[in-house]
Amino acid sequence: MARFSNGSSYKDHYSALYQEGSSGWEQSKAALLELKELSHEHGFDLKVVILPELHELVDYAFAREHELLAGFMSQNGIEHLDLAPFFKDQH
């Protein structure tokens, strides 16, 4: 498994990005809400596609992160599609 210079795996790295209170997650949520506002102001449809991380699809490691992201978008009325189920258990 690939490691970052600090010794963490890519799984640890990606999971840390979605920890409550992390700057990246807070900035991502703010950006999604801004896009929603802009879509209303300028009359375009906002539709977000969640793509799975494709290194290991069998026993997918980022289901929690997908649920967190999808939950945030659902709570805020942002239309979205998670493609992870379409790739479930692909080799």
Short mmCIF file of N, CA, C and O in Angstrom, two decimals:
data_model
loop_
_atom_site.label_atom_id
_atom_site.label_comp_id
_atom_site.label_asym_id
_atom_site.label_seq_id
_atom_site.Cartn_x
_atom_site.Cartn_y
_atom_site.Cartn_z
N MET A 1 0.84 -1.16 0.00
CA MET A 1 0.00 0.00 0.00
C MET A 1 0.89 1.24 0.00
O MET A 1 1.88 1.31 0.71
N ALA A 2 0.51 2.21 -0.80
CA ALA A 2 1.27 3.45 -0.89
C ALA A 2 1.26 4.19 0.45
O ALA A 2 0.30 4.16 1.18
N ARG A 3 2.38 4.84 0.74
CA ARG A 3 2.52 5.61 1.98
C ARG A 3 2.91 7.04 1.64
O ARG A 3 3.63 7.29 0.68
N PHE A 4 2.43 7.97 2.44
CA PHE A 4 2.82 9.36 2.31
C PHE A 4 4.10 9.57 3.12
O PHE A 4 4.49 8.73 3.92
N SER A 5 4.73 10.71 2.93
CA SER A 5 6.02 10.97 3.59
C SER A 5 5.91 10.92 5.11
O SER A 5 6.89 10.63 5.79
N ASN A 6 4.73 11.17 5.67
CA ASN A 6 4.58 11.11 7.12
C ASN A 6 4.27 9.69 7.62
O ASN A 6 4.02 9.48 8.79
N GLY A 7 4.28 8.71 6.70
CA GLY A 7 4.06 7.31 7.07
C GLY A 7 2.62 6.86 7.02
O GLY A 7 2.35 5.68 7.19
N SER A 8 1.69 7.77 6.76
CA SER A 8 0.29 7.37 6.70
C SER A 8 -0.04 6.76 5.34
O SER A 8 0.59 7.08 4.33
N SER A 9 -1.03 5.90 5.32
CA SER A 9 -1.48 5.31 4.06
C SER A 9 -2.42 6.27 3.36
O SER A 9 -2.92 7.24 3.96
N TYR A 10 -2.70 6.02 2.10
CA TYR A 10 -3.64 6.87 1.39
C TYR A 10 -5.02 6.78 2.02
O TYR A 10 -5.78 7.75 2.04
N LYS A 11 -5.35 5.63 2.60
CA LYS A 11 -6.65 5.48 3.28
C LYS A 11 -6.72 6.41 4.49
O LYS A 11 -7.73 7.09 4.70
N ASP A 12 -5.66 6.43 5.28
CA ASP A 12 -5.62 7.33 6.43
C ASP A 12 -5.68 8.79 5.98
O ASP A 12 -6.38 9.60 6.59
N HIS A 13 -4.96 9.09 4.92
CA HIS A 13 -4.92 10.46 4.40
C HIS A 13 -6.31 10.93 3.98
O HIS A 13 -6.78 11.99 4.39
N TYR A 14 -6.99 10.12 3.15
CA TYR A 14 -8.32 10.52 2.67
C TYR A 14 -9.34 10.57 3.80
O TYR A 14 -10.18 11.47 3.85
N SER A 15 -9.28 9.61 4.70
CA SER A 15 -10.22 9.62 5.83
C SER A 15 -10.06 10.85 6.70
O SER A 15 -11.04 11.44 7.16
N ALA A 16 -8.82 11.27 6.89
CA ALA A 16 -8.55 12.45 7.72
C ALA A 16 -9.14 13.72 7.10
O ALA A 16 -9.51 14.65 7.81
N LEU A 17 -9.25 13.75 5.78
CA LEU A 17 -9.80 14.93 5.12
C LEU A 17 -11.26 15.18 5.48
O LEU A 17 -11.75 16.30 5.37
N TYR A 18 -11.96 14.13 5.93
CA TYR A 18 -13.39 14.23 6.21
C TYR A 18 -13.70 14.20 7.70
O TYR A 18 -14.85 14.02 8.09
N GLN A 19 -12.70 14.43 8.53
CA GLN A 19 -12.95 14.50 9.97
C GLN A 19 -13.66 15.80 10.29
O GLN A 19 -13.30 16.86 9.76
N GLU A 20 -14.67 15.72 11.14
CA GLU A 20 -15.40 16.93 11.53
C GLU A 20 -14.42 17.96 12.09
O GLU A 20 -13.57 17.63 12.91
N GLY A 21 -14.53 19.17 11.59
CA GLY A 21 -13.65 20.24 12.05
C GLY A 21 -12.37 20.39 11.24
O GLY A 21 -11.67 21.39 11.41
N SER A 22 -12.05 19.42 10.38
CA SER A 22 -10.83 19.59 9.58
C SER A 22 -11.04 20.73 8.59
O SER A 22 -12.15 20.94 8.07
N SER A 23 -10.00 21.49 8.33
CA SER A 23 -10.14 22.66 7.48
C SER A 23 -10.59 22.28 6.07
O SER A 23 -11.41 22.98 5.48
N GLY A 24 -10.09 21.18 5.55
CA GLY A 24 -10.49 20.76 4.20
C GLY A 24 -11.97 20.43 4.10
O GLY A 24 -12.64 20.81 3.14
N TRP A 25 -12.49 19.71 5.10
CA TRP A 25 -13.91 19.35 5.10
C TRP A 25 -14.77 20.59 5.27
O TRP A 25 -15.79 20.76 4.59
N GLU A 26 -14.38 21.50 6.14
CA GLU A 26 -15.14 22.74 6.35
C GLU A 26 -15.13 23.59 5.08
O GLU A 26 -16.16 24.15 4.69
N GLN A 27 -13.99 23.67 4.41
CA GLN A 27 -13.90 24.43 3.16
C GLN A 27 -14.74 23.77 2.06
O GLN A 27 -15.37 24.47 1.26
N SER A 28 -14.74 22.45 2.03
CA SER A 28 -15.54 21.72 1.02
C SER A 28 -17.03 21.98 1.22
O SER A 28 -17.76 22.23 0.26
N LYS A 29 -17.48 21.92 2.47
CA LYS A 29 -18.89 22.17 2.76
C LYS A 29 -19.26 23.61 2.37
O LYS A 29 -20.31 23.84 1.75
N ALA A 30 -18.40 24.56 2.70
CA ALA A 30 -18.66 25.96 2.36
C ALA A 30 -18.72 26.15 0.85
O ALA A 30 -19.58 26.87 0.33
N ALA A 31 -17.83 25.47 0.12
CA ALA A 31 -17.81 25.58 -1.34
C ALA A 31 -19.08 24.99 -1.95
O ALA A 31 -19.65 25.56 -2.89
N LEU A 32 -19.54 23.87 -1.43
CA LEU A 32 -20.78 23.27 -1.93
C LEU A 32 -21.97 24.19 -1.68
O LEU A 32 -22.83 24.36 -2.57
N LEU A 33 -22.02 24.80 -0.52
CA LEU A 33 -23.12 25.72 -0.22
C LEU A 33 -23.04 26.97 -1.10
O LEU A 33 -24.07 27.50 -1.54
N GLU A 34 -21.82 27.43 -1.37
CA GLU A 34 -21.66 28.57 -2.27
C GLU A 34 -22.11 28.22 -3.68
O GLU A 34 -22.78 29.02 -4.35
N LEU A 35 -21.76 27.03 -4.15
CA LEU A 35 -22.22 26.59 -5.47
C LEU A 35 -23.74 26.52 -5.52
O LEU A 35 -24.35 26.91 -6.53
N LYS A 36 -24.36 26.04 -4.45
CA LYS A 36 -25.82 25.98 -4.40
C LYS A 36 -26.41 27.38 -4.52
O LYS A 36 -27.35 27.61 -5.28
N GLU A 37 -25.85 28.32 -3.77
CA GLU A 37 -26.33 29.70 -3.82
C GLU A 37 -26.15 30.29 -5.21
O GLU A 37 -27.06 30.94 -5.75
N LEU A 38 -24.98 30.07 -5.80
CA LEU A 38 -24.73 30.57 -7.16
C LEU A 38 -25.69 29.96 -8.17
O LEU A 38 -26.13 30.64 -9.10
N SER A 39 -26.03 28.69 -7.99
CA SER A 39 -26.95 28.04 -8.93
C SER A 39 -28.33 28.71 -8.87
O SER A 39 -28.99 28.86 -9.90
N HIS A 40 -28.74 29.11 -7.68
CA HIS A 40 -30.01 29.81 -7.55
C HIS A 40 -29.93 31.21 -8.15
O HIS A 40 -30.84 31.65 -8.85
N GLU A 41 -28.85 31.91 -7.87
CA GLU A 41 -28.68 33.28 -8.35
C GLU A 41 -28.59 33.36 -9.88
O GLU A 41 -29.08 34.31 -10.48
N HIS A 42 -27.93 32.36 -10.47
CA HIS A 42 -27.65 32.43 -11.91
C HIS A 42 -28.47 31.44 -12.73
O HIS A 42 -28.28 31.33 -13.95
N GLY A 43 -29.36 30.71 -12.08
CA GLY A 43 -30.30 29.86 -12.80
C GLY A 43 -29.73 28.62 -13.46
O GLY A 43 -30.17 28.24 -14.55
N PHE A 44 -28.77 27.97 -12.83
CA PHE A 44 -28.28 26.69 -13.37
C PHE A 44 -28.54 25.60 -12.35
O PHE A 44 -28.70 25.85 -11.16
N ASP A 45 -28.63 24.37 -12.85
CA ASP A 45 -28.85 23.22 -11.99
C ASP A 45 -27.50 22.74 -11.44
O ASP A 45 -26.54 22.56 -12.19
N LEU A 46 -27.46 22.54 -10.14
CA LEU A 46 -26.27 21.99 -9.50
C LEU A 46 -26.52 20.51 -9.25
O LEU A 46 -27.46 20.14 -8.56
N LYS A 47 -25.67 19.68 -9.82
CA LYS A 47 -25.74 18.23 -9.63
C LYS A 47 -24.32 17.74 -9.39
O LYS A 47 -23.44 17.97 -10.21
N VAL A 48 -24.12 17.08 -8.27
CA VAL A 48 -22.79 16.65 -7.87
C VAL A 48 -22.69 15.13 -8.02
O VAL A 48 -23.58 14.39 -7.59
N VAL A 49 -21.60 14.67 -8.61
CA VAL A 49 -21.33 13.24 -8.73
C VAL A 49 -20.19 12.90 -7.79
O VAL A 49 -19.14 13.55 -7.82
N ILE A 50 -20.40 11.90 -6.94
CA ILE A 50 -19.37 11.44 -6.01
C ILE A 50 -18.69 10.24 -6.67
O ILE A 50 -19.33 9.21 -6.93
N LEU A 51 -17.41 10.38 -6.93
CA LEU A 51 -16.64 9.31 -7.58
C LEU A 51 -15.89 8.51 -6.53
O LEU A 51 -15.29 9.08 -5.62
N PRO A 52 -15.88 7.19 -6.66
CA PRO A 52 -15.11 6.40 -5.70
C PRO A 52 -13.61 6.51 -5.96
O PRO A 52 -13.18 6.79 -7.08
N GLU A 53 -12.84 6.31 -4.92
CA GLU A 53 -11.38 6.22 -5.02
C GLU A 53 -11.12 4.81 -5.57
O GLU A 53 -11.56 3.83 -4.99
N LEU A 54 -10.46 4.70 -6.69
CA LEU A 54 -10.46 3.45 -7.46
C LEU A 54 -9.33 2.47 -7.14
O LEU A 54 -9.21 1.45 -7.81
N HIS A 55 -8.52 2.72 -6.12
CA HIS A 55 -7.43 1.79 -5.81
C HIS A 55 -7.94 0.41 -5.41
O HIS A 55 -7.42 -0.60 -5.87
N GLU A 56 -8.91 0.37 -4.52
CA GLU A 56 -9.43 -0.91 -4.01
C GLU A 56 -10.94 -0.79 -3.88
O GLU A 56 -11.45 -0.15 -2.96
N LEU A 57 -11.66 -1.44 -4.78
CA LEU A 57 -13.12 -1.34 -4.76
C LEU A 57 -13.78 -2.49 -3.99
O LEU A 57 -14.92 -2.35 -3.55
N VAL A 58 -13.07 -3.59 -3.84
CA VAL A 58 -13.59 -4.69 -3.04
C VAL A 58 -13.44 -4.29 -1.57
O VAL A 58 -12.38 -3.83 -1.16
N ASP A 59 -14.49 -4.45 -0.80
CA ASP A 59 -14.51 -3.98 0.60
C ASP A 59 -14.08 -2.51 0.65
O ASP A 59 -13.13 -2.13 1.34
N TYR A 60 -14.79 -1.69 -0.06
CA TYR A 60 -14.46 -0.27 -0.24
C TYR A 60 -14.21 0.44 1.08
O TYR A 60 -15.04 0.39 1.99
N ALA A 61 -13.09 1.10 1.18
CA ALA A 61 -12.63 1.69 2.45
C ALA A 61 -13.26 3.04 2.77
O ALA A 61 -13.13 3.52 3.89
N PHE A 62 -13.94 3.66 1.81
CA PHE A 62 -14.40 5.03 2.03
C PHE A 62 -15.92 5.18 2.04
O PHE A 62 -16.45 6.25 1.76
N ALA A 63 -16.61 4.13 2.39
CA ALA A 63 -18.08 4.18 2.46
C ALA A 63 -18.54 5.24 3.47
O ALA A 63 -19.49 5.97 3.20
N ARG A 64 -17.85 5.34 4.60
CA ARG A 64 -18.22 6.34 5.62
C ARG A 64 -18.10 7.75 5.06
O ARG A 64 -18.98 8.59 5.26
N GLU A 65 -17.04 8.00 4.33
CA GLU A 65 -16.83 9.33 3.76
C GLU A 65 -17.90 9.65 2.71
O GLU A 65 -18.39 10.78 2.65
N HIS A 66 -18.26 8.65 1.92
CA HIS A 66 -19.32 8.86 0.93
C HIS A 66 -20.65 9.16 1.63
O HIS A 66 -21.39 10.06 1.20
N GLU A 67 -20.94 8.44 2.70
CA GLU A 67 -22.18 8.67 3.45
C GLU A 67 -22.18 10.07 4.08
O GLU A 67 -23.21 10.76 4.08
N LEU A 68 -21.05 10.49 4.59
CA LEU A 68 -20.93 11.82 5.18
C LEU A 68 -21.19 12.90 4.13
O LEU A 68 -21.98 13.83 4.36
N LEU A 69 -20.56 12.77 2.99
CA LEU A 69 -20.72 13.75 1.91
C LEU A 69 -22.15 13.74 1.38
O LEU A 69 -22.78 14.80 1.23
N ALA A 70 -22.69 12.55 1.12
CA ALA A 70 -24.07 12.45 0.62
C ALA A 70 -25.06 12.99 1.64
O ALA A 70 -26.03 13.67 1.28
N GLY A 71 -24.83 12.71 2.91
CA GLY A 71 -25.71 13.21 3.96
C GLY A 71 -25.70 14.72 4.02
O GLY A 71 -26.76 15.36 4.15
N PHE A 72 -24.53 15.32 3.92
CA PHE A 72 -24.43 16.78 3.93
C PHE A 72 -25.21 17.36 2.76
O PHE A 72 -25.97 18.33 2.92
N MET A 73 -25.04 16.77 1.58
CA MET A 73 -25.73 17.31 0.41
C MET A 73 -27.24 17.11 0.52
O MET A 73 -28.01 18.00 0.17
N SER A 74 -27.68 15.97 1.03
CA SER A 74 -29.11 15.74 1.21
C SER A 74 -29.70 16.76 2.19
O SER A 74 -30.77 17.33 1.93
N GLN A 75 -29.02 16.98 3.29
CA GLN A 75 -29.50 17.93 4.30
C GLN A 75 -29.59 19.35 3.76
O GLN A 75 -30.37 20.16 4.26
N ASN A 76 -28.81 19.64 2.74
CA ASN A 76 -28.76 20.99 2.19
C ASN A 76 -29.42 21.11 0.81
O ASN A 76 -29.25 22.12 0.13
N GLY A 77 -30.16 20.09 0.43
CA GLY A 77 -30.91 20.16 -0.82
C GLY A 77 -30.07 20.21 -2.07
O GLY A 77 -30.46 20.82 -3.06
N ILE A 78 -28.92 19.56 -2.04
CA ILE A 78 -28.03 19.51 -3.21
C ILE A 78 -28.20 18.15 -3.87
O ILE A 78 -27.94 17.10 -3.25
N GLU A 79 -28.63 18.16 -5.13
CA GLU A 79 -28.82 16.91 -5.85
C GLU A 79 -27.46 16.25 -6.09
O GLU A 79 -26.49 16.91 -6.49
N HIS A 80 -27.40 14.94 -5.85
CA HIS A 80 -26.12 14.24 -6.00
C HIS A 80 -26.35 12.78 -6.39
O HIS A 80 -27.44 12.24 -6.21
N LEU A 81 -25.30 12.19 -6.92
CA LEU A 81 -25.29 10.78 -7.30
C LEU A 81 -23.96 10.20 -6.87
O LEU A 81 -22.90 10.70 -7.25
N ASP A 82 -24.01 9.15 -6.07
CA ASP A 82 -22.80 8.45 -5.62
C ASP A 82 -22.58 7.26 -6.54
O ASP A 82 -23.41 6.34 -6.61
N LEU A 83 -21.47 7.25 -7.26
CA LEU A 83 -21.18 6.17 -8.20
C LEU A 83 -20.54 4.94 -7.55
O LEU A 83 -20.40 3.91 -8.21
N ALA A 84 -20.18 5.03 -6.28
CA ALA A 84 -19.52 3.89 -5.63
C ALA A 84 -20.32 2.59 -5.75
O ALA A 84 -19.73 1.54 -6.04
N PRO A 85 -21.64 2.60 -5.55
CA PRO A 85 -22.37 1.33 -5.68
C PRO A 85 -22.27 0.69 -7.07
O PRO A 85 -22.35 -0.53 -7.19
N PHE A 86 -22.07 1.49 -8.09
CA PHE A 86 -21.95 0.95 -9.46
C PHE A 86 -20.62 0.23 -9.66
O PHE A 86 -20.47 -0.55 -10.59
N PHE A 87 -19.64 0.54 -8.82
CA PHE A 87 -18.32 -0.08 -8.92
C PHE A 87 -18.10 -1.15 -7.84
O PHE A 87 -17.03 -1.72 -7.75
N LYS A 88 -19.11 -1.41 -7.03
CA LYS A 88 -18.98 -2.31 -5.88
C LYS A 88 -18.34 -3.64 -6.28
O LYS A 88 -18.77 -4.29 -7.22
N ASP A 89 -17.30 -3.98 -5.56
CA ASP A 89 -16.61 -5.26 -5.72
C ASP A 89 -16.00 -5.50 -7.09
O ASP A 89 -15.79 -6.65 -7.49
N GLN A 90 -15.71 -4.44 -7.84
CA GLN A 90 -15.03 -4.58 -9.13
C GLN A 90 -13.54 -4.84 -8.88
O GLN A 90 -12.96 -4.32 -7.96
N HIS A 91 -12.97 -5.61 -9.71
CA HIS A 91 -11.53 -5.93 -9.60
C HIS A 91 -10.75 -5.19 -10.65
O HIS A 91 -11.16 -4.87 -11.67
#
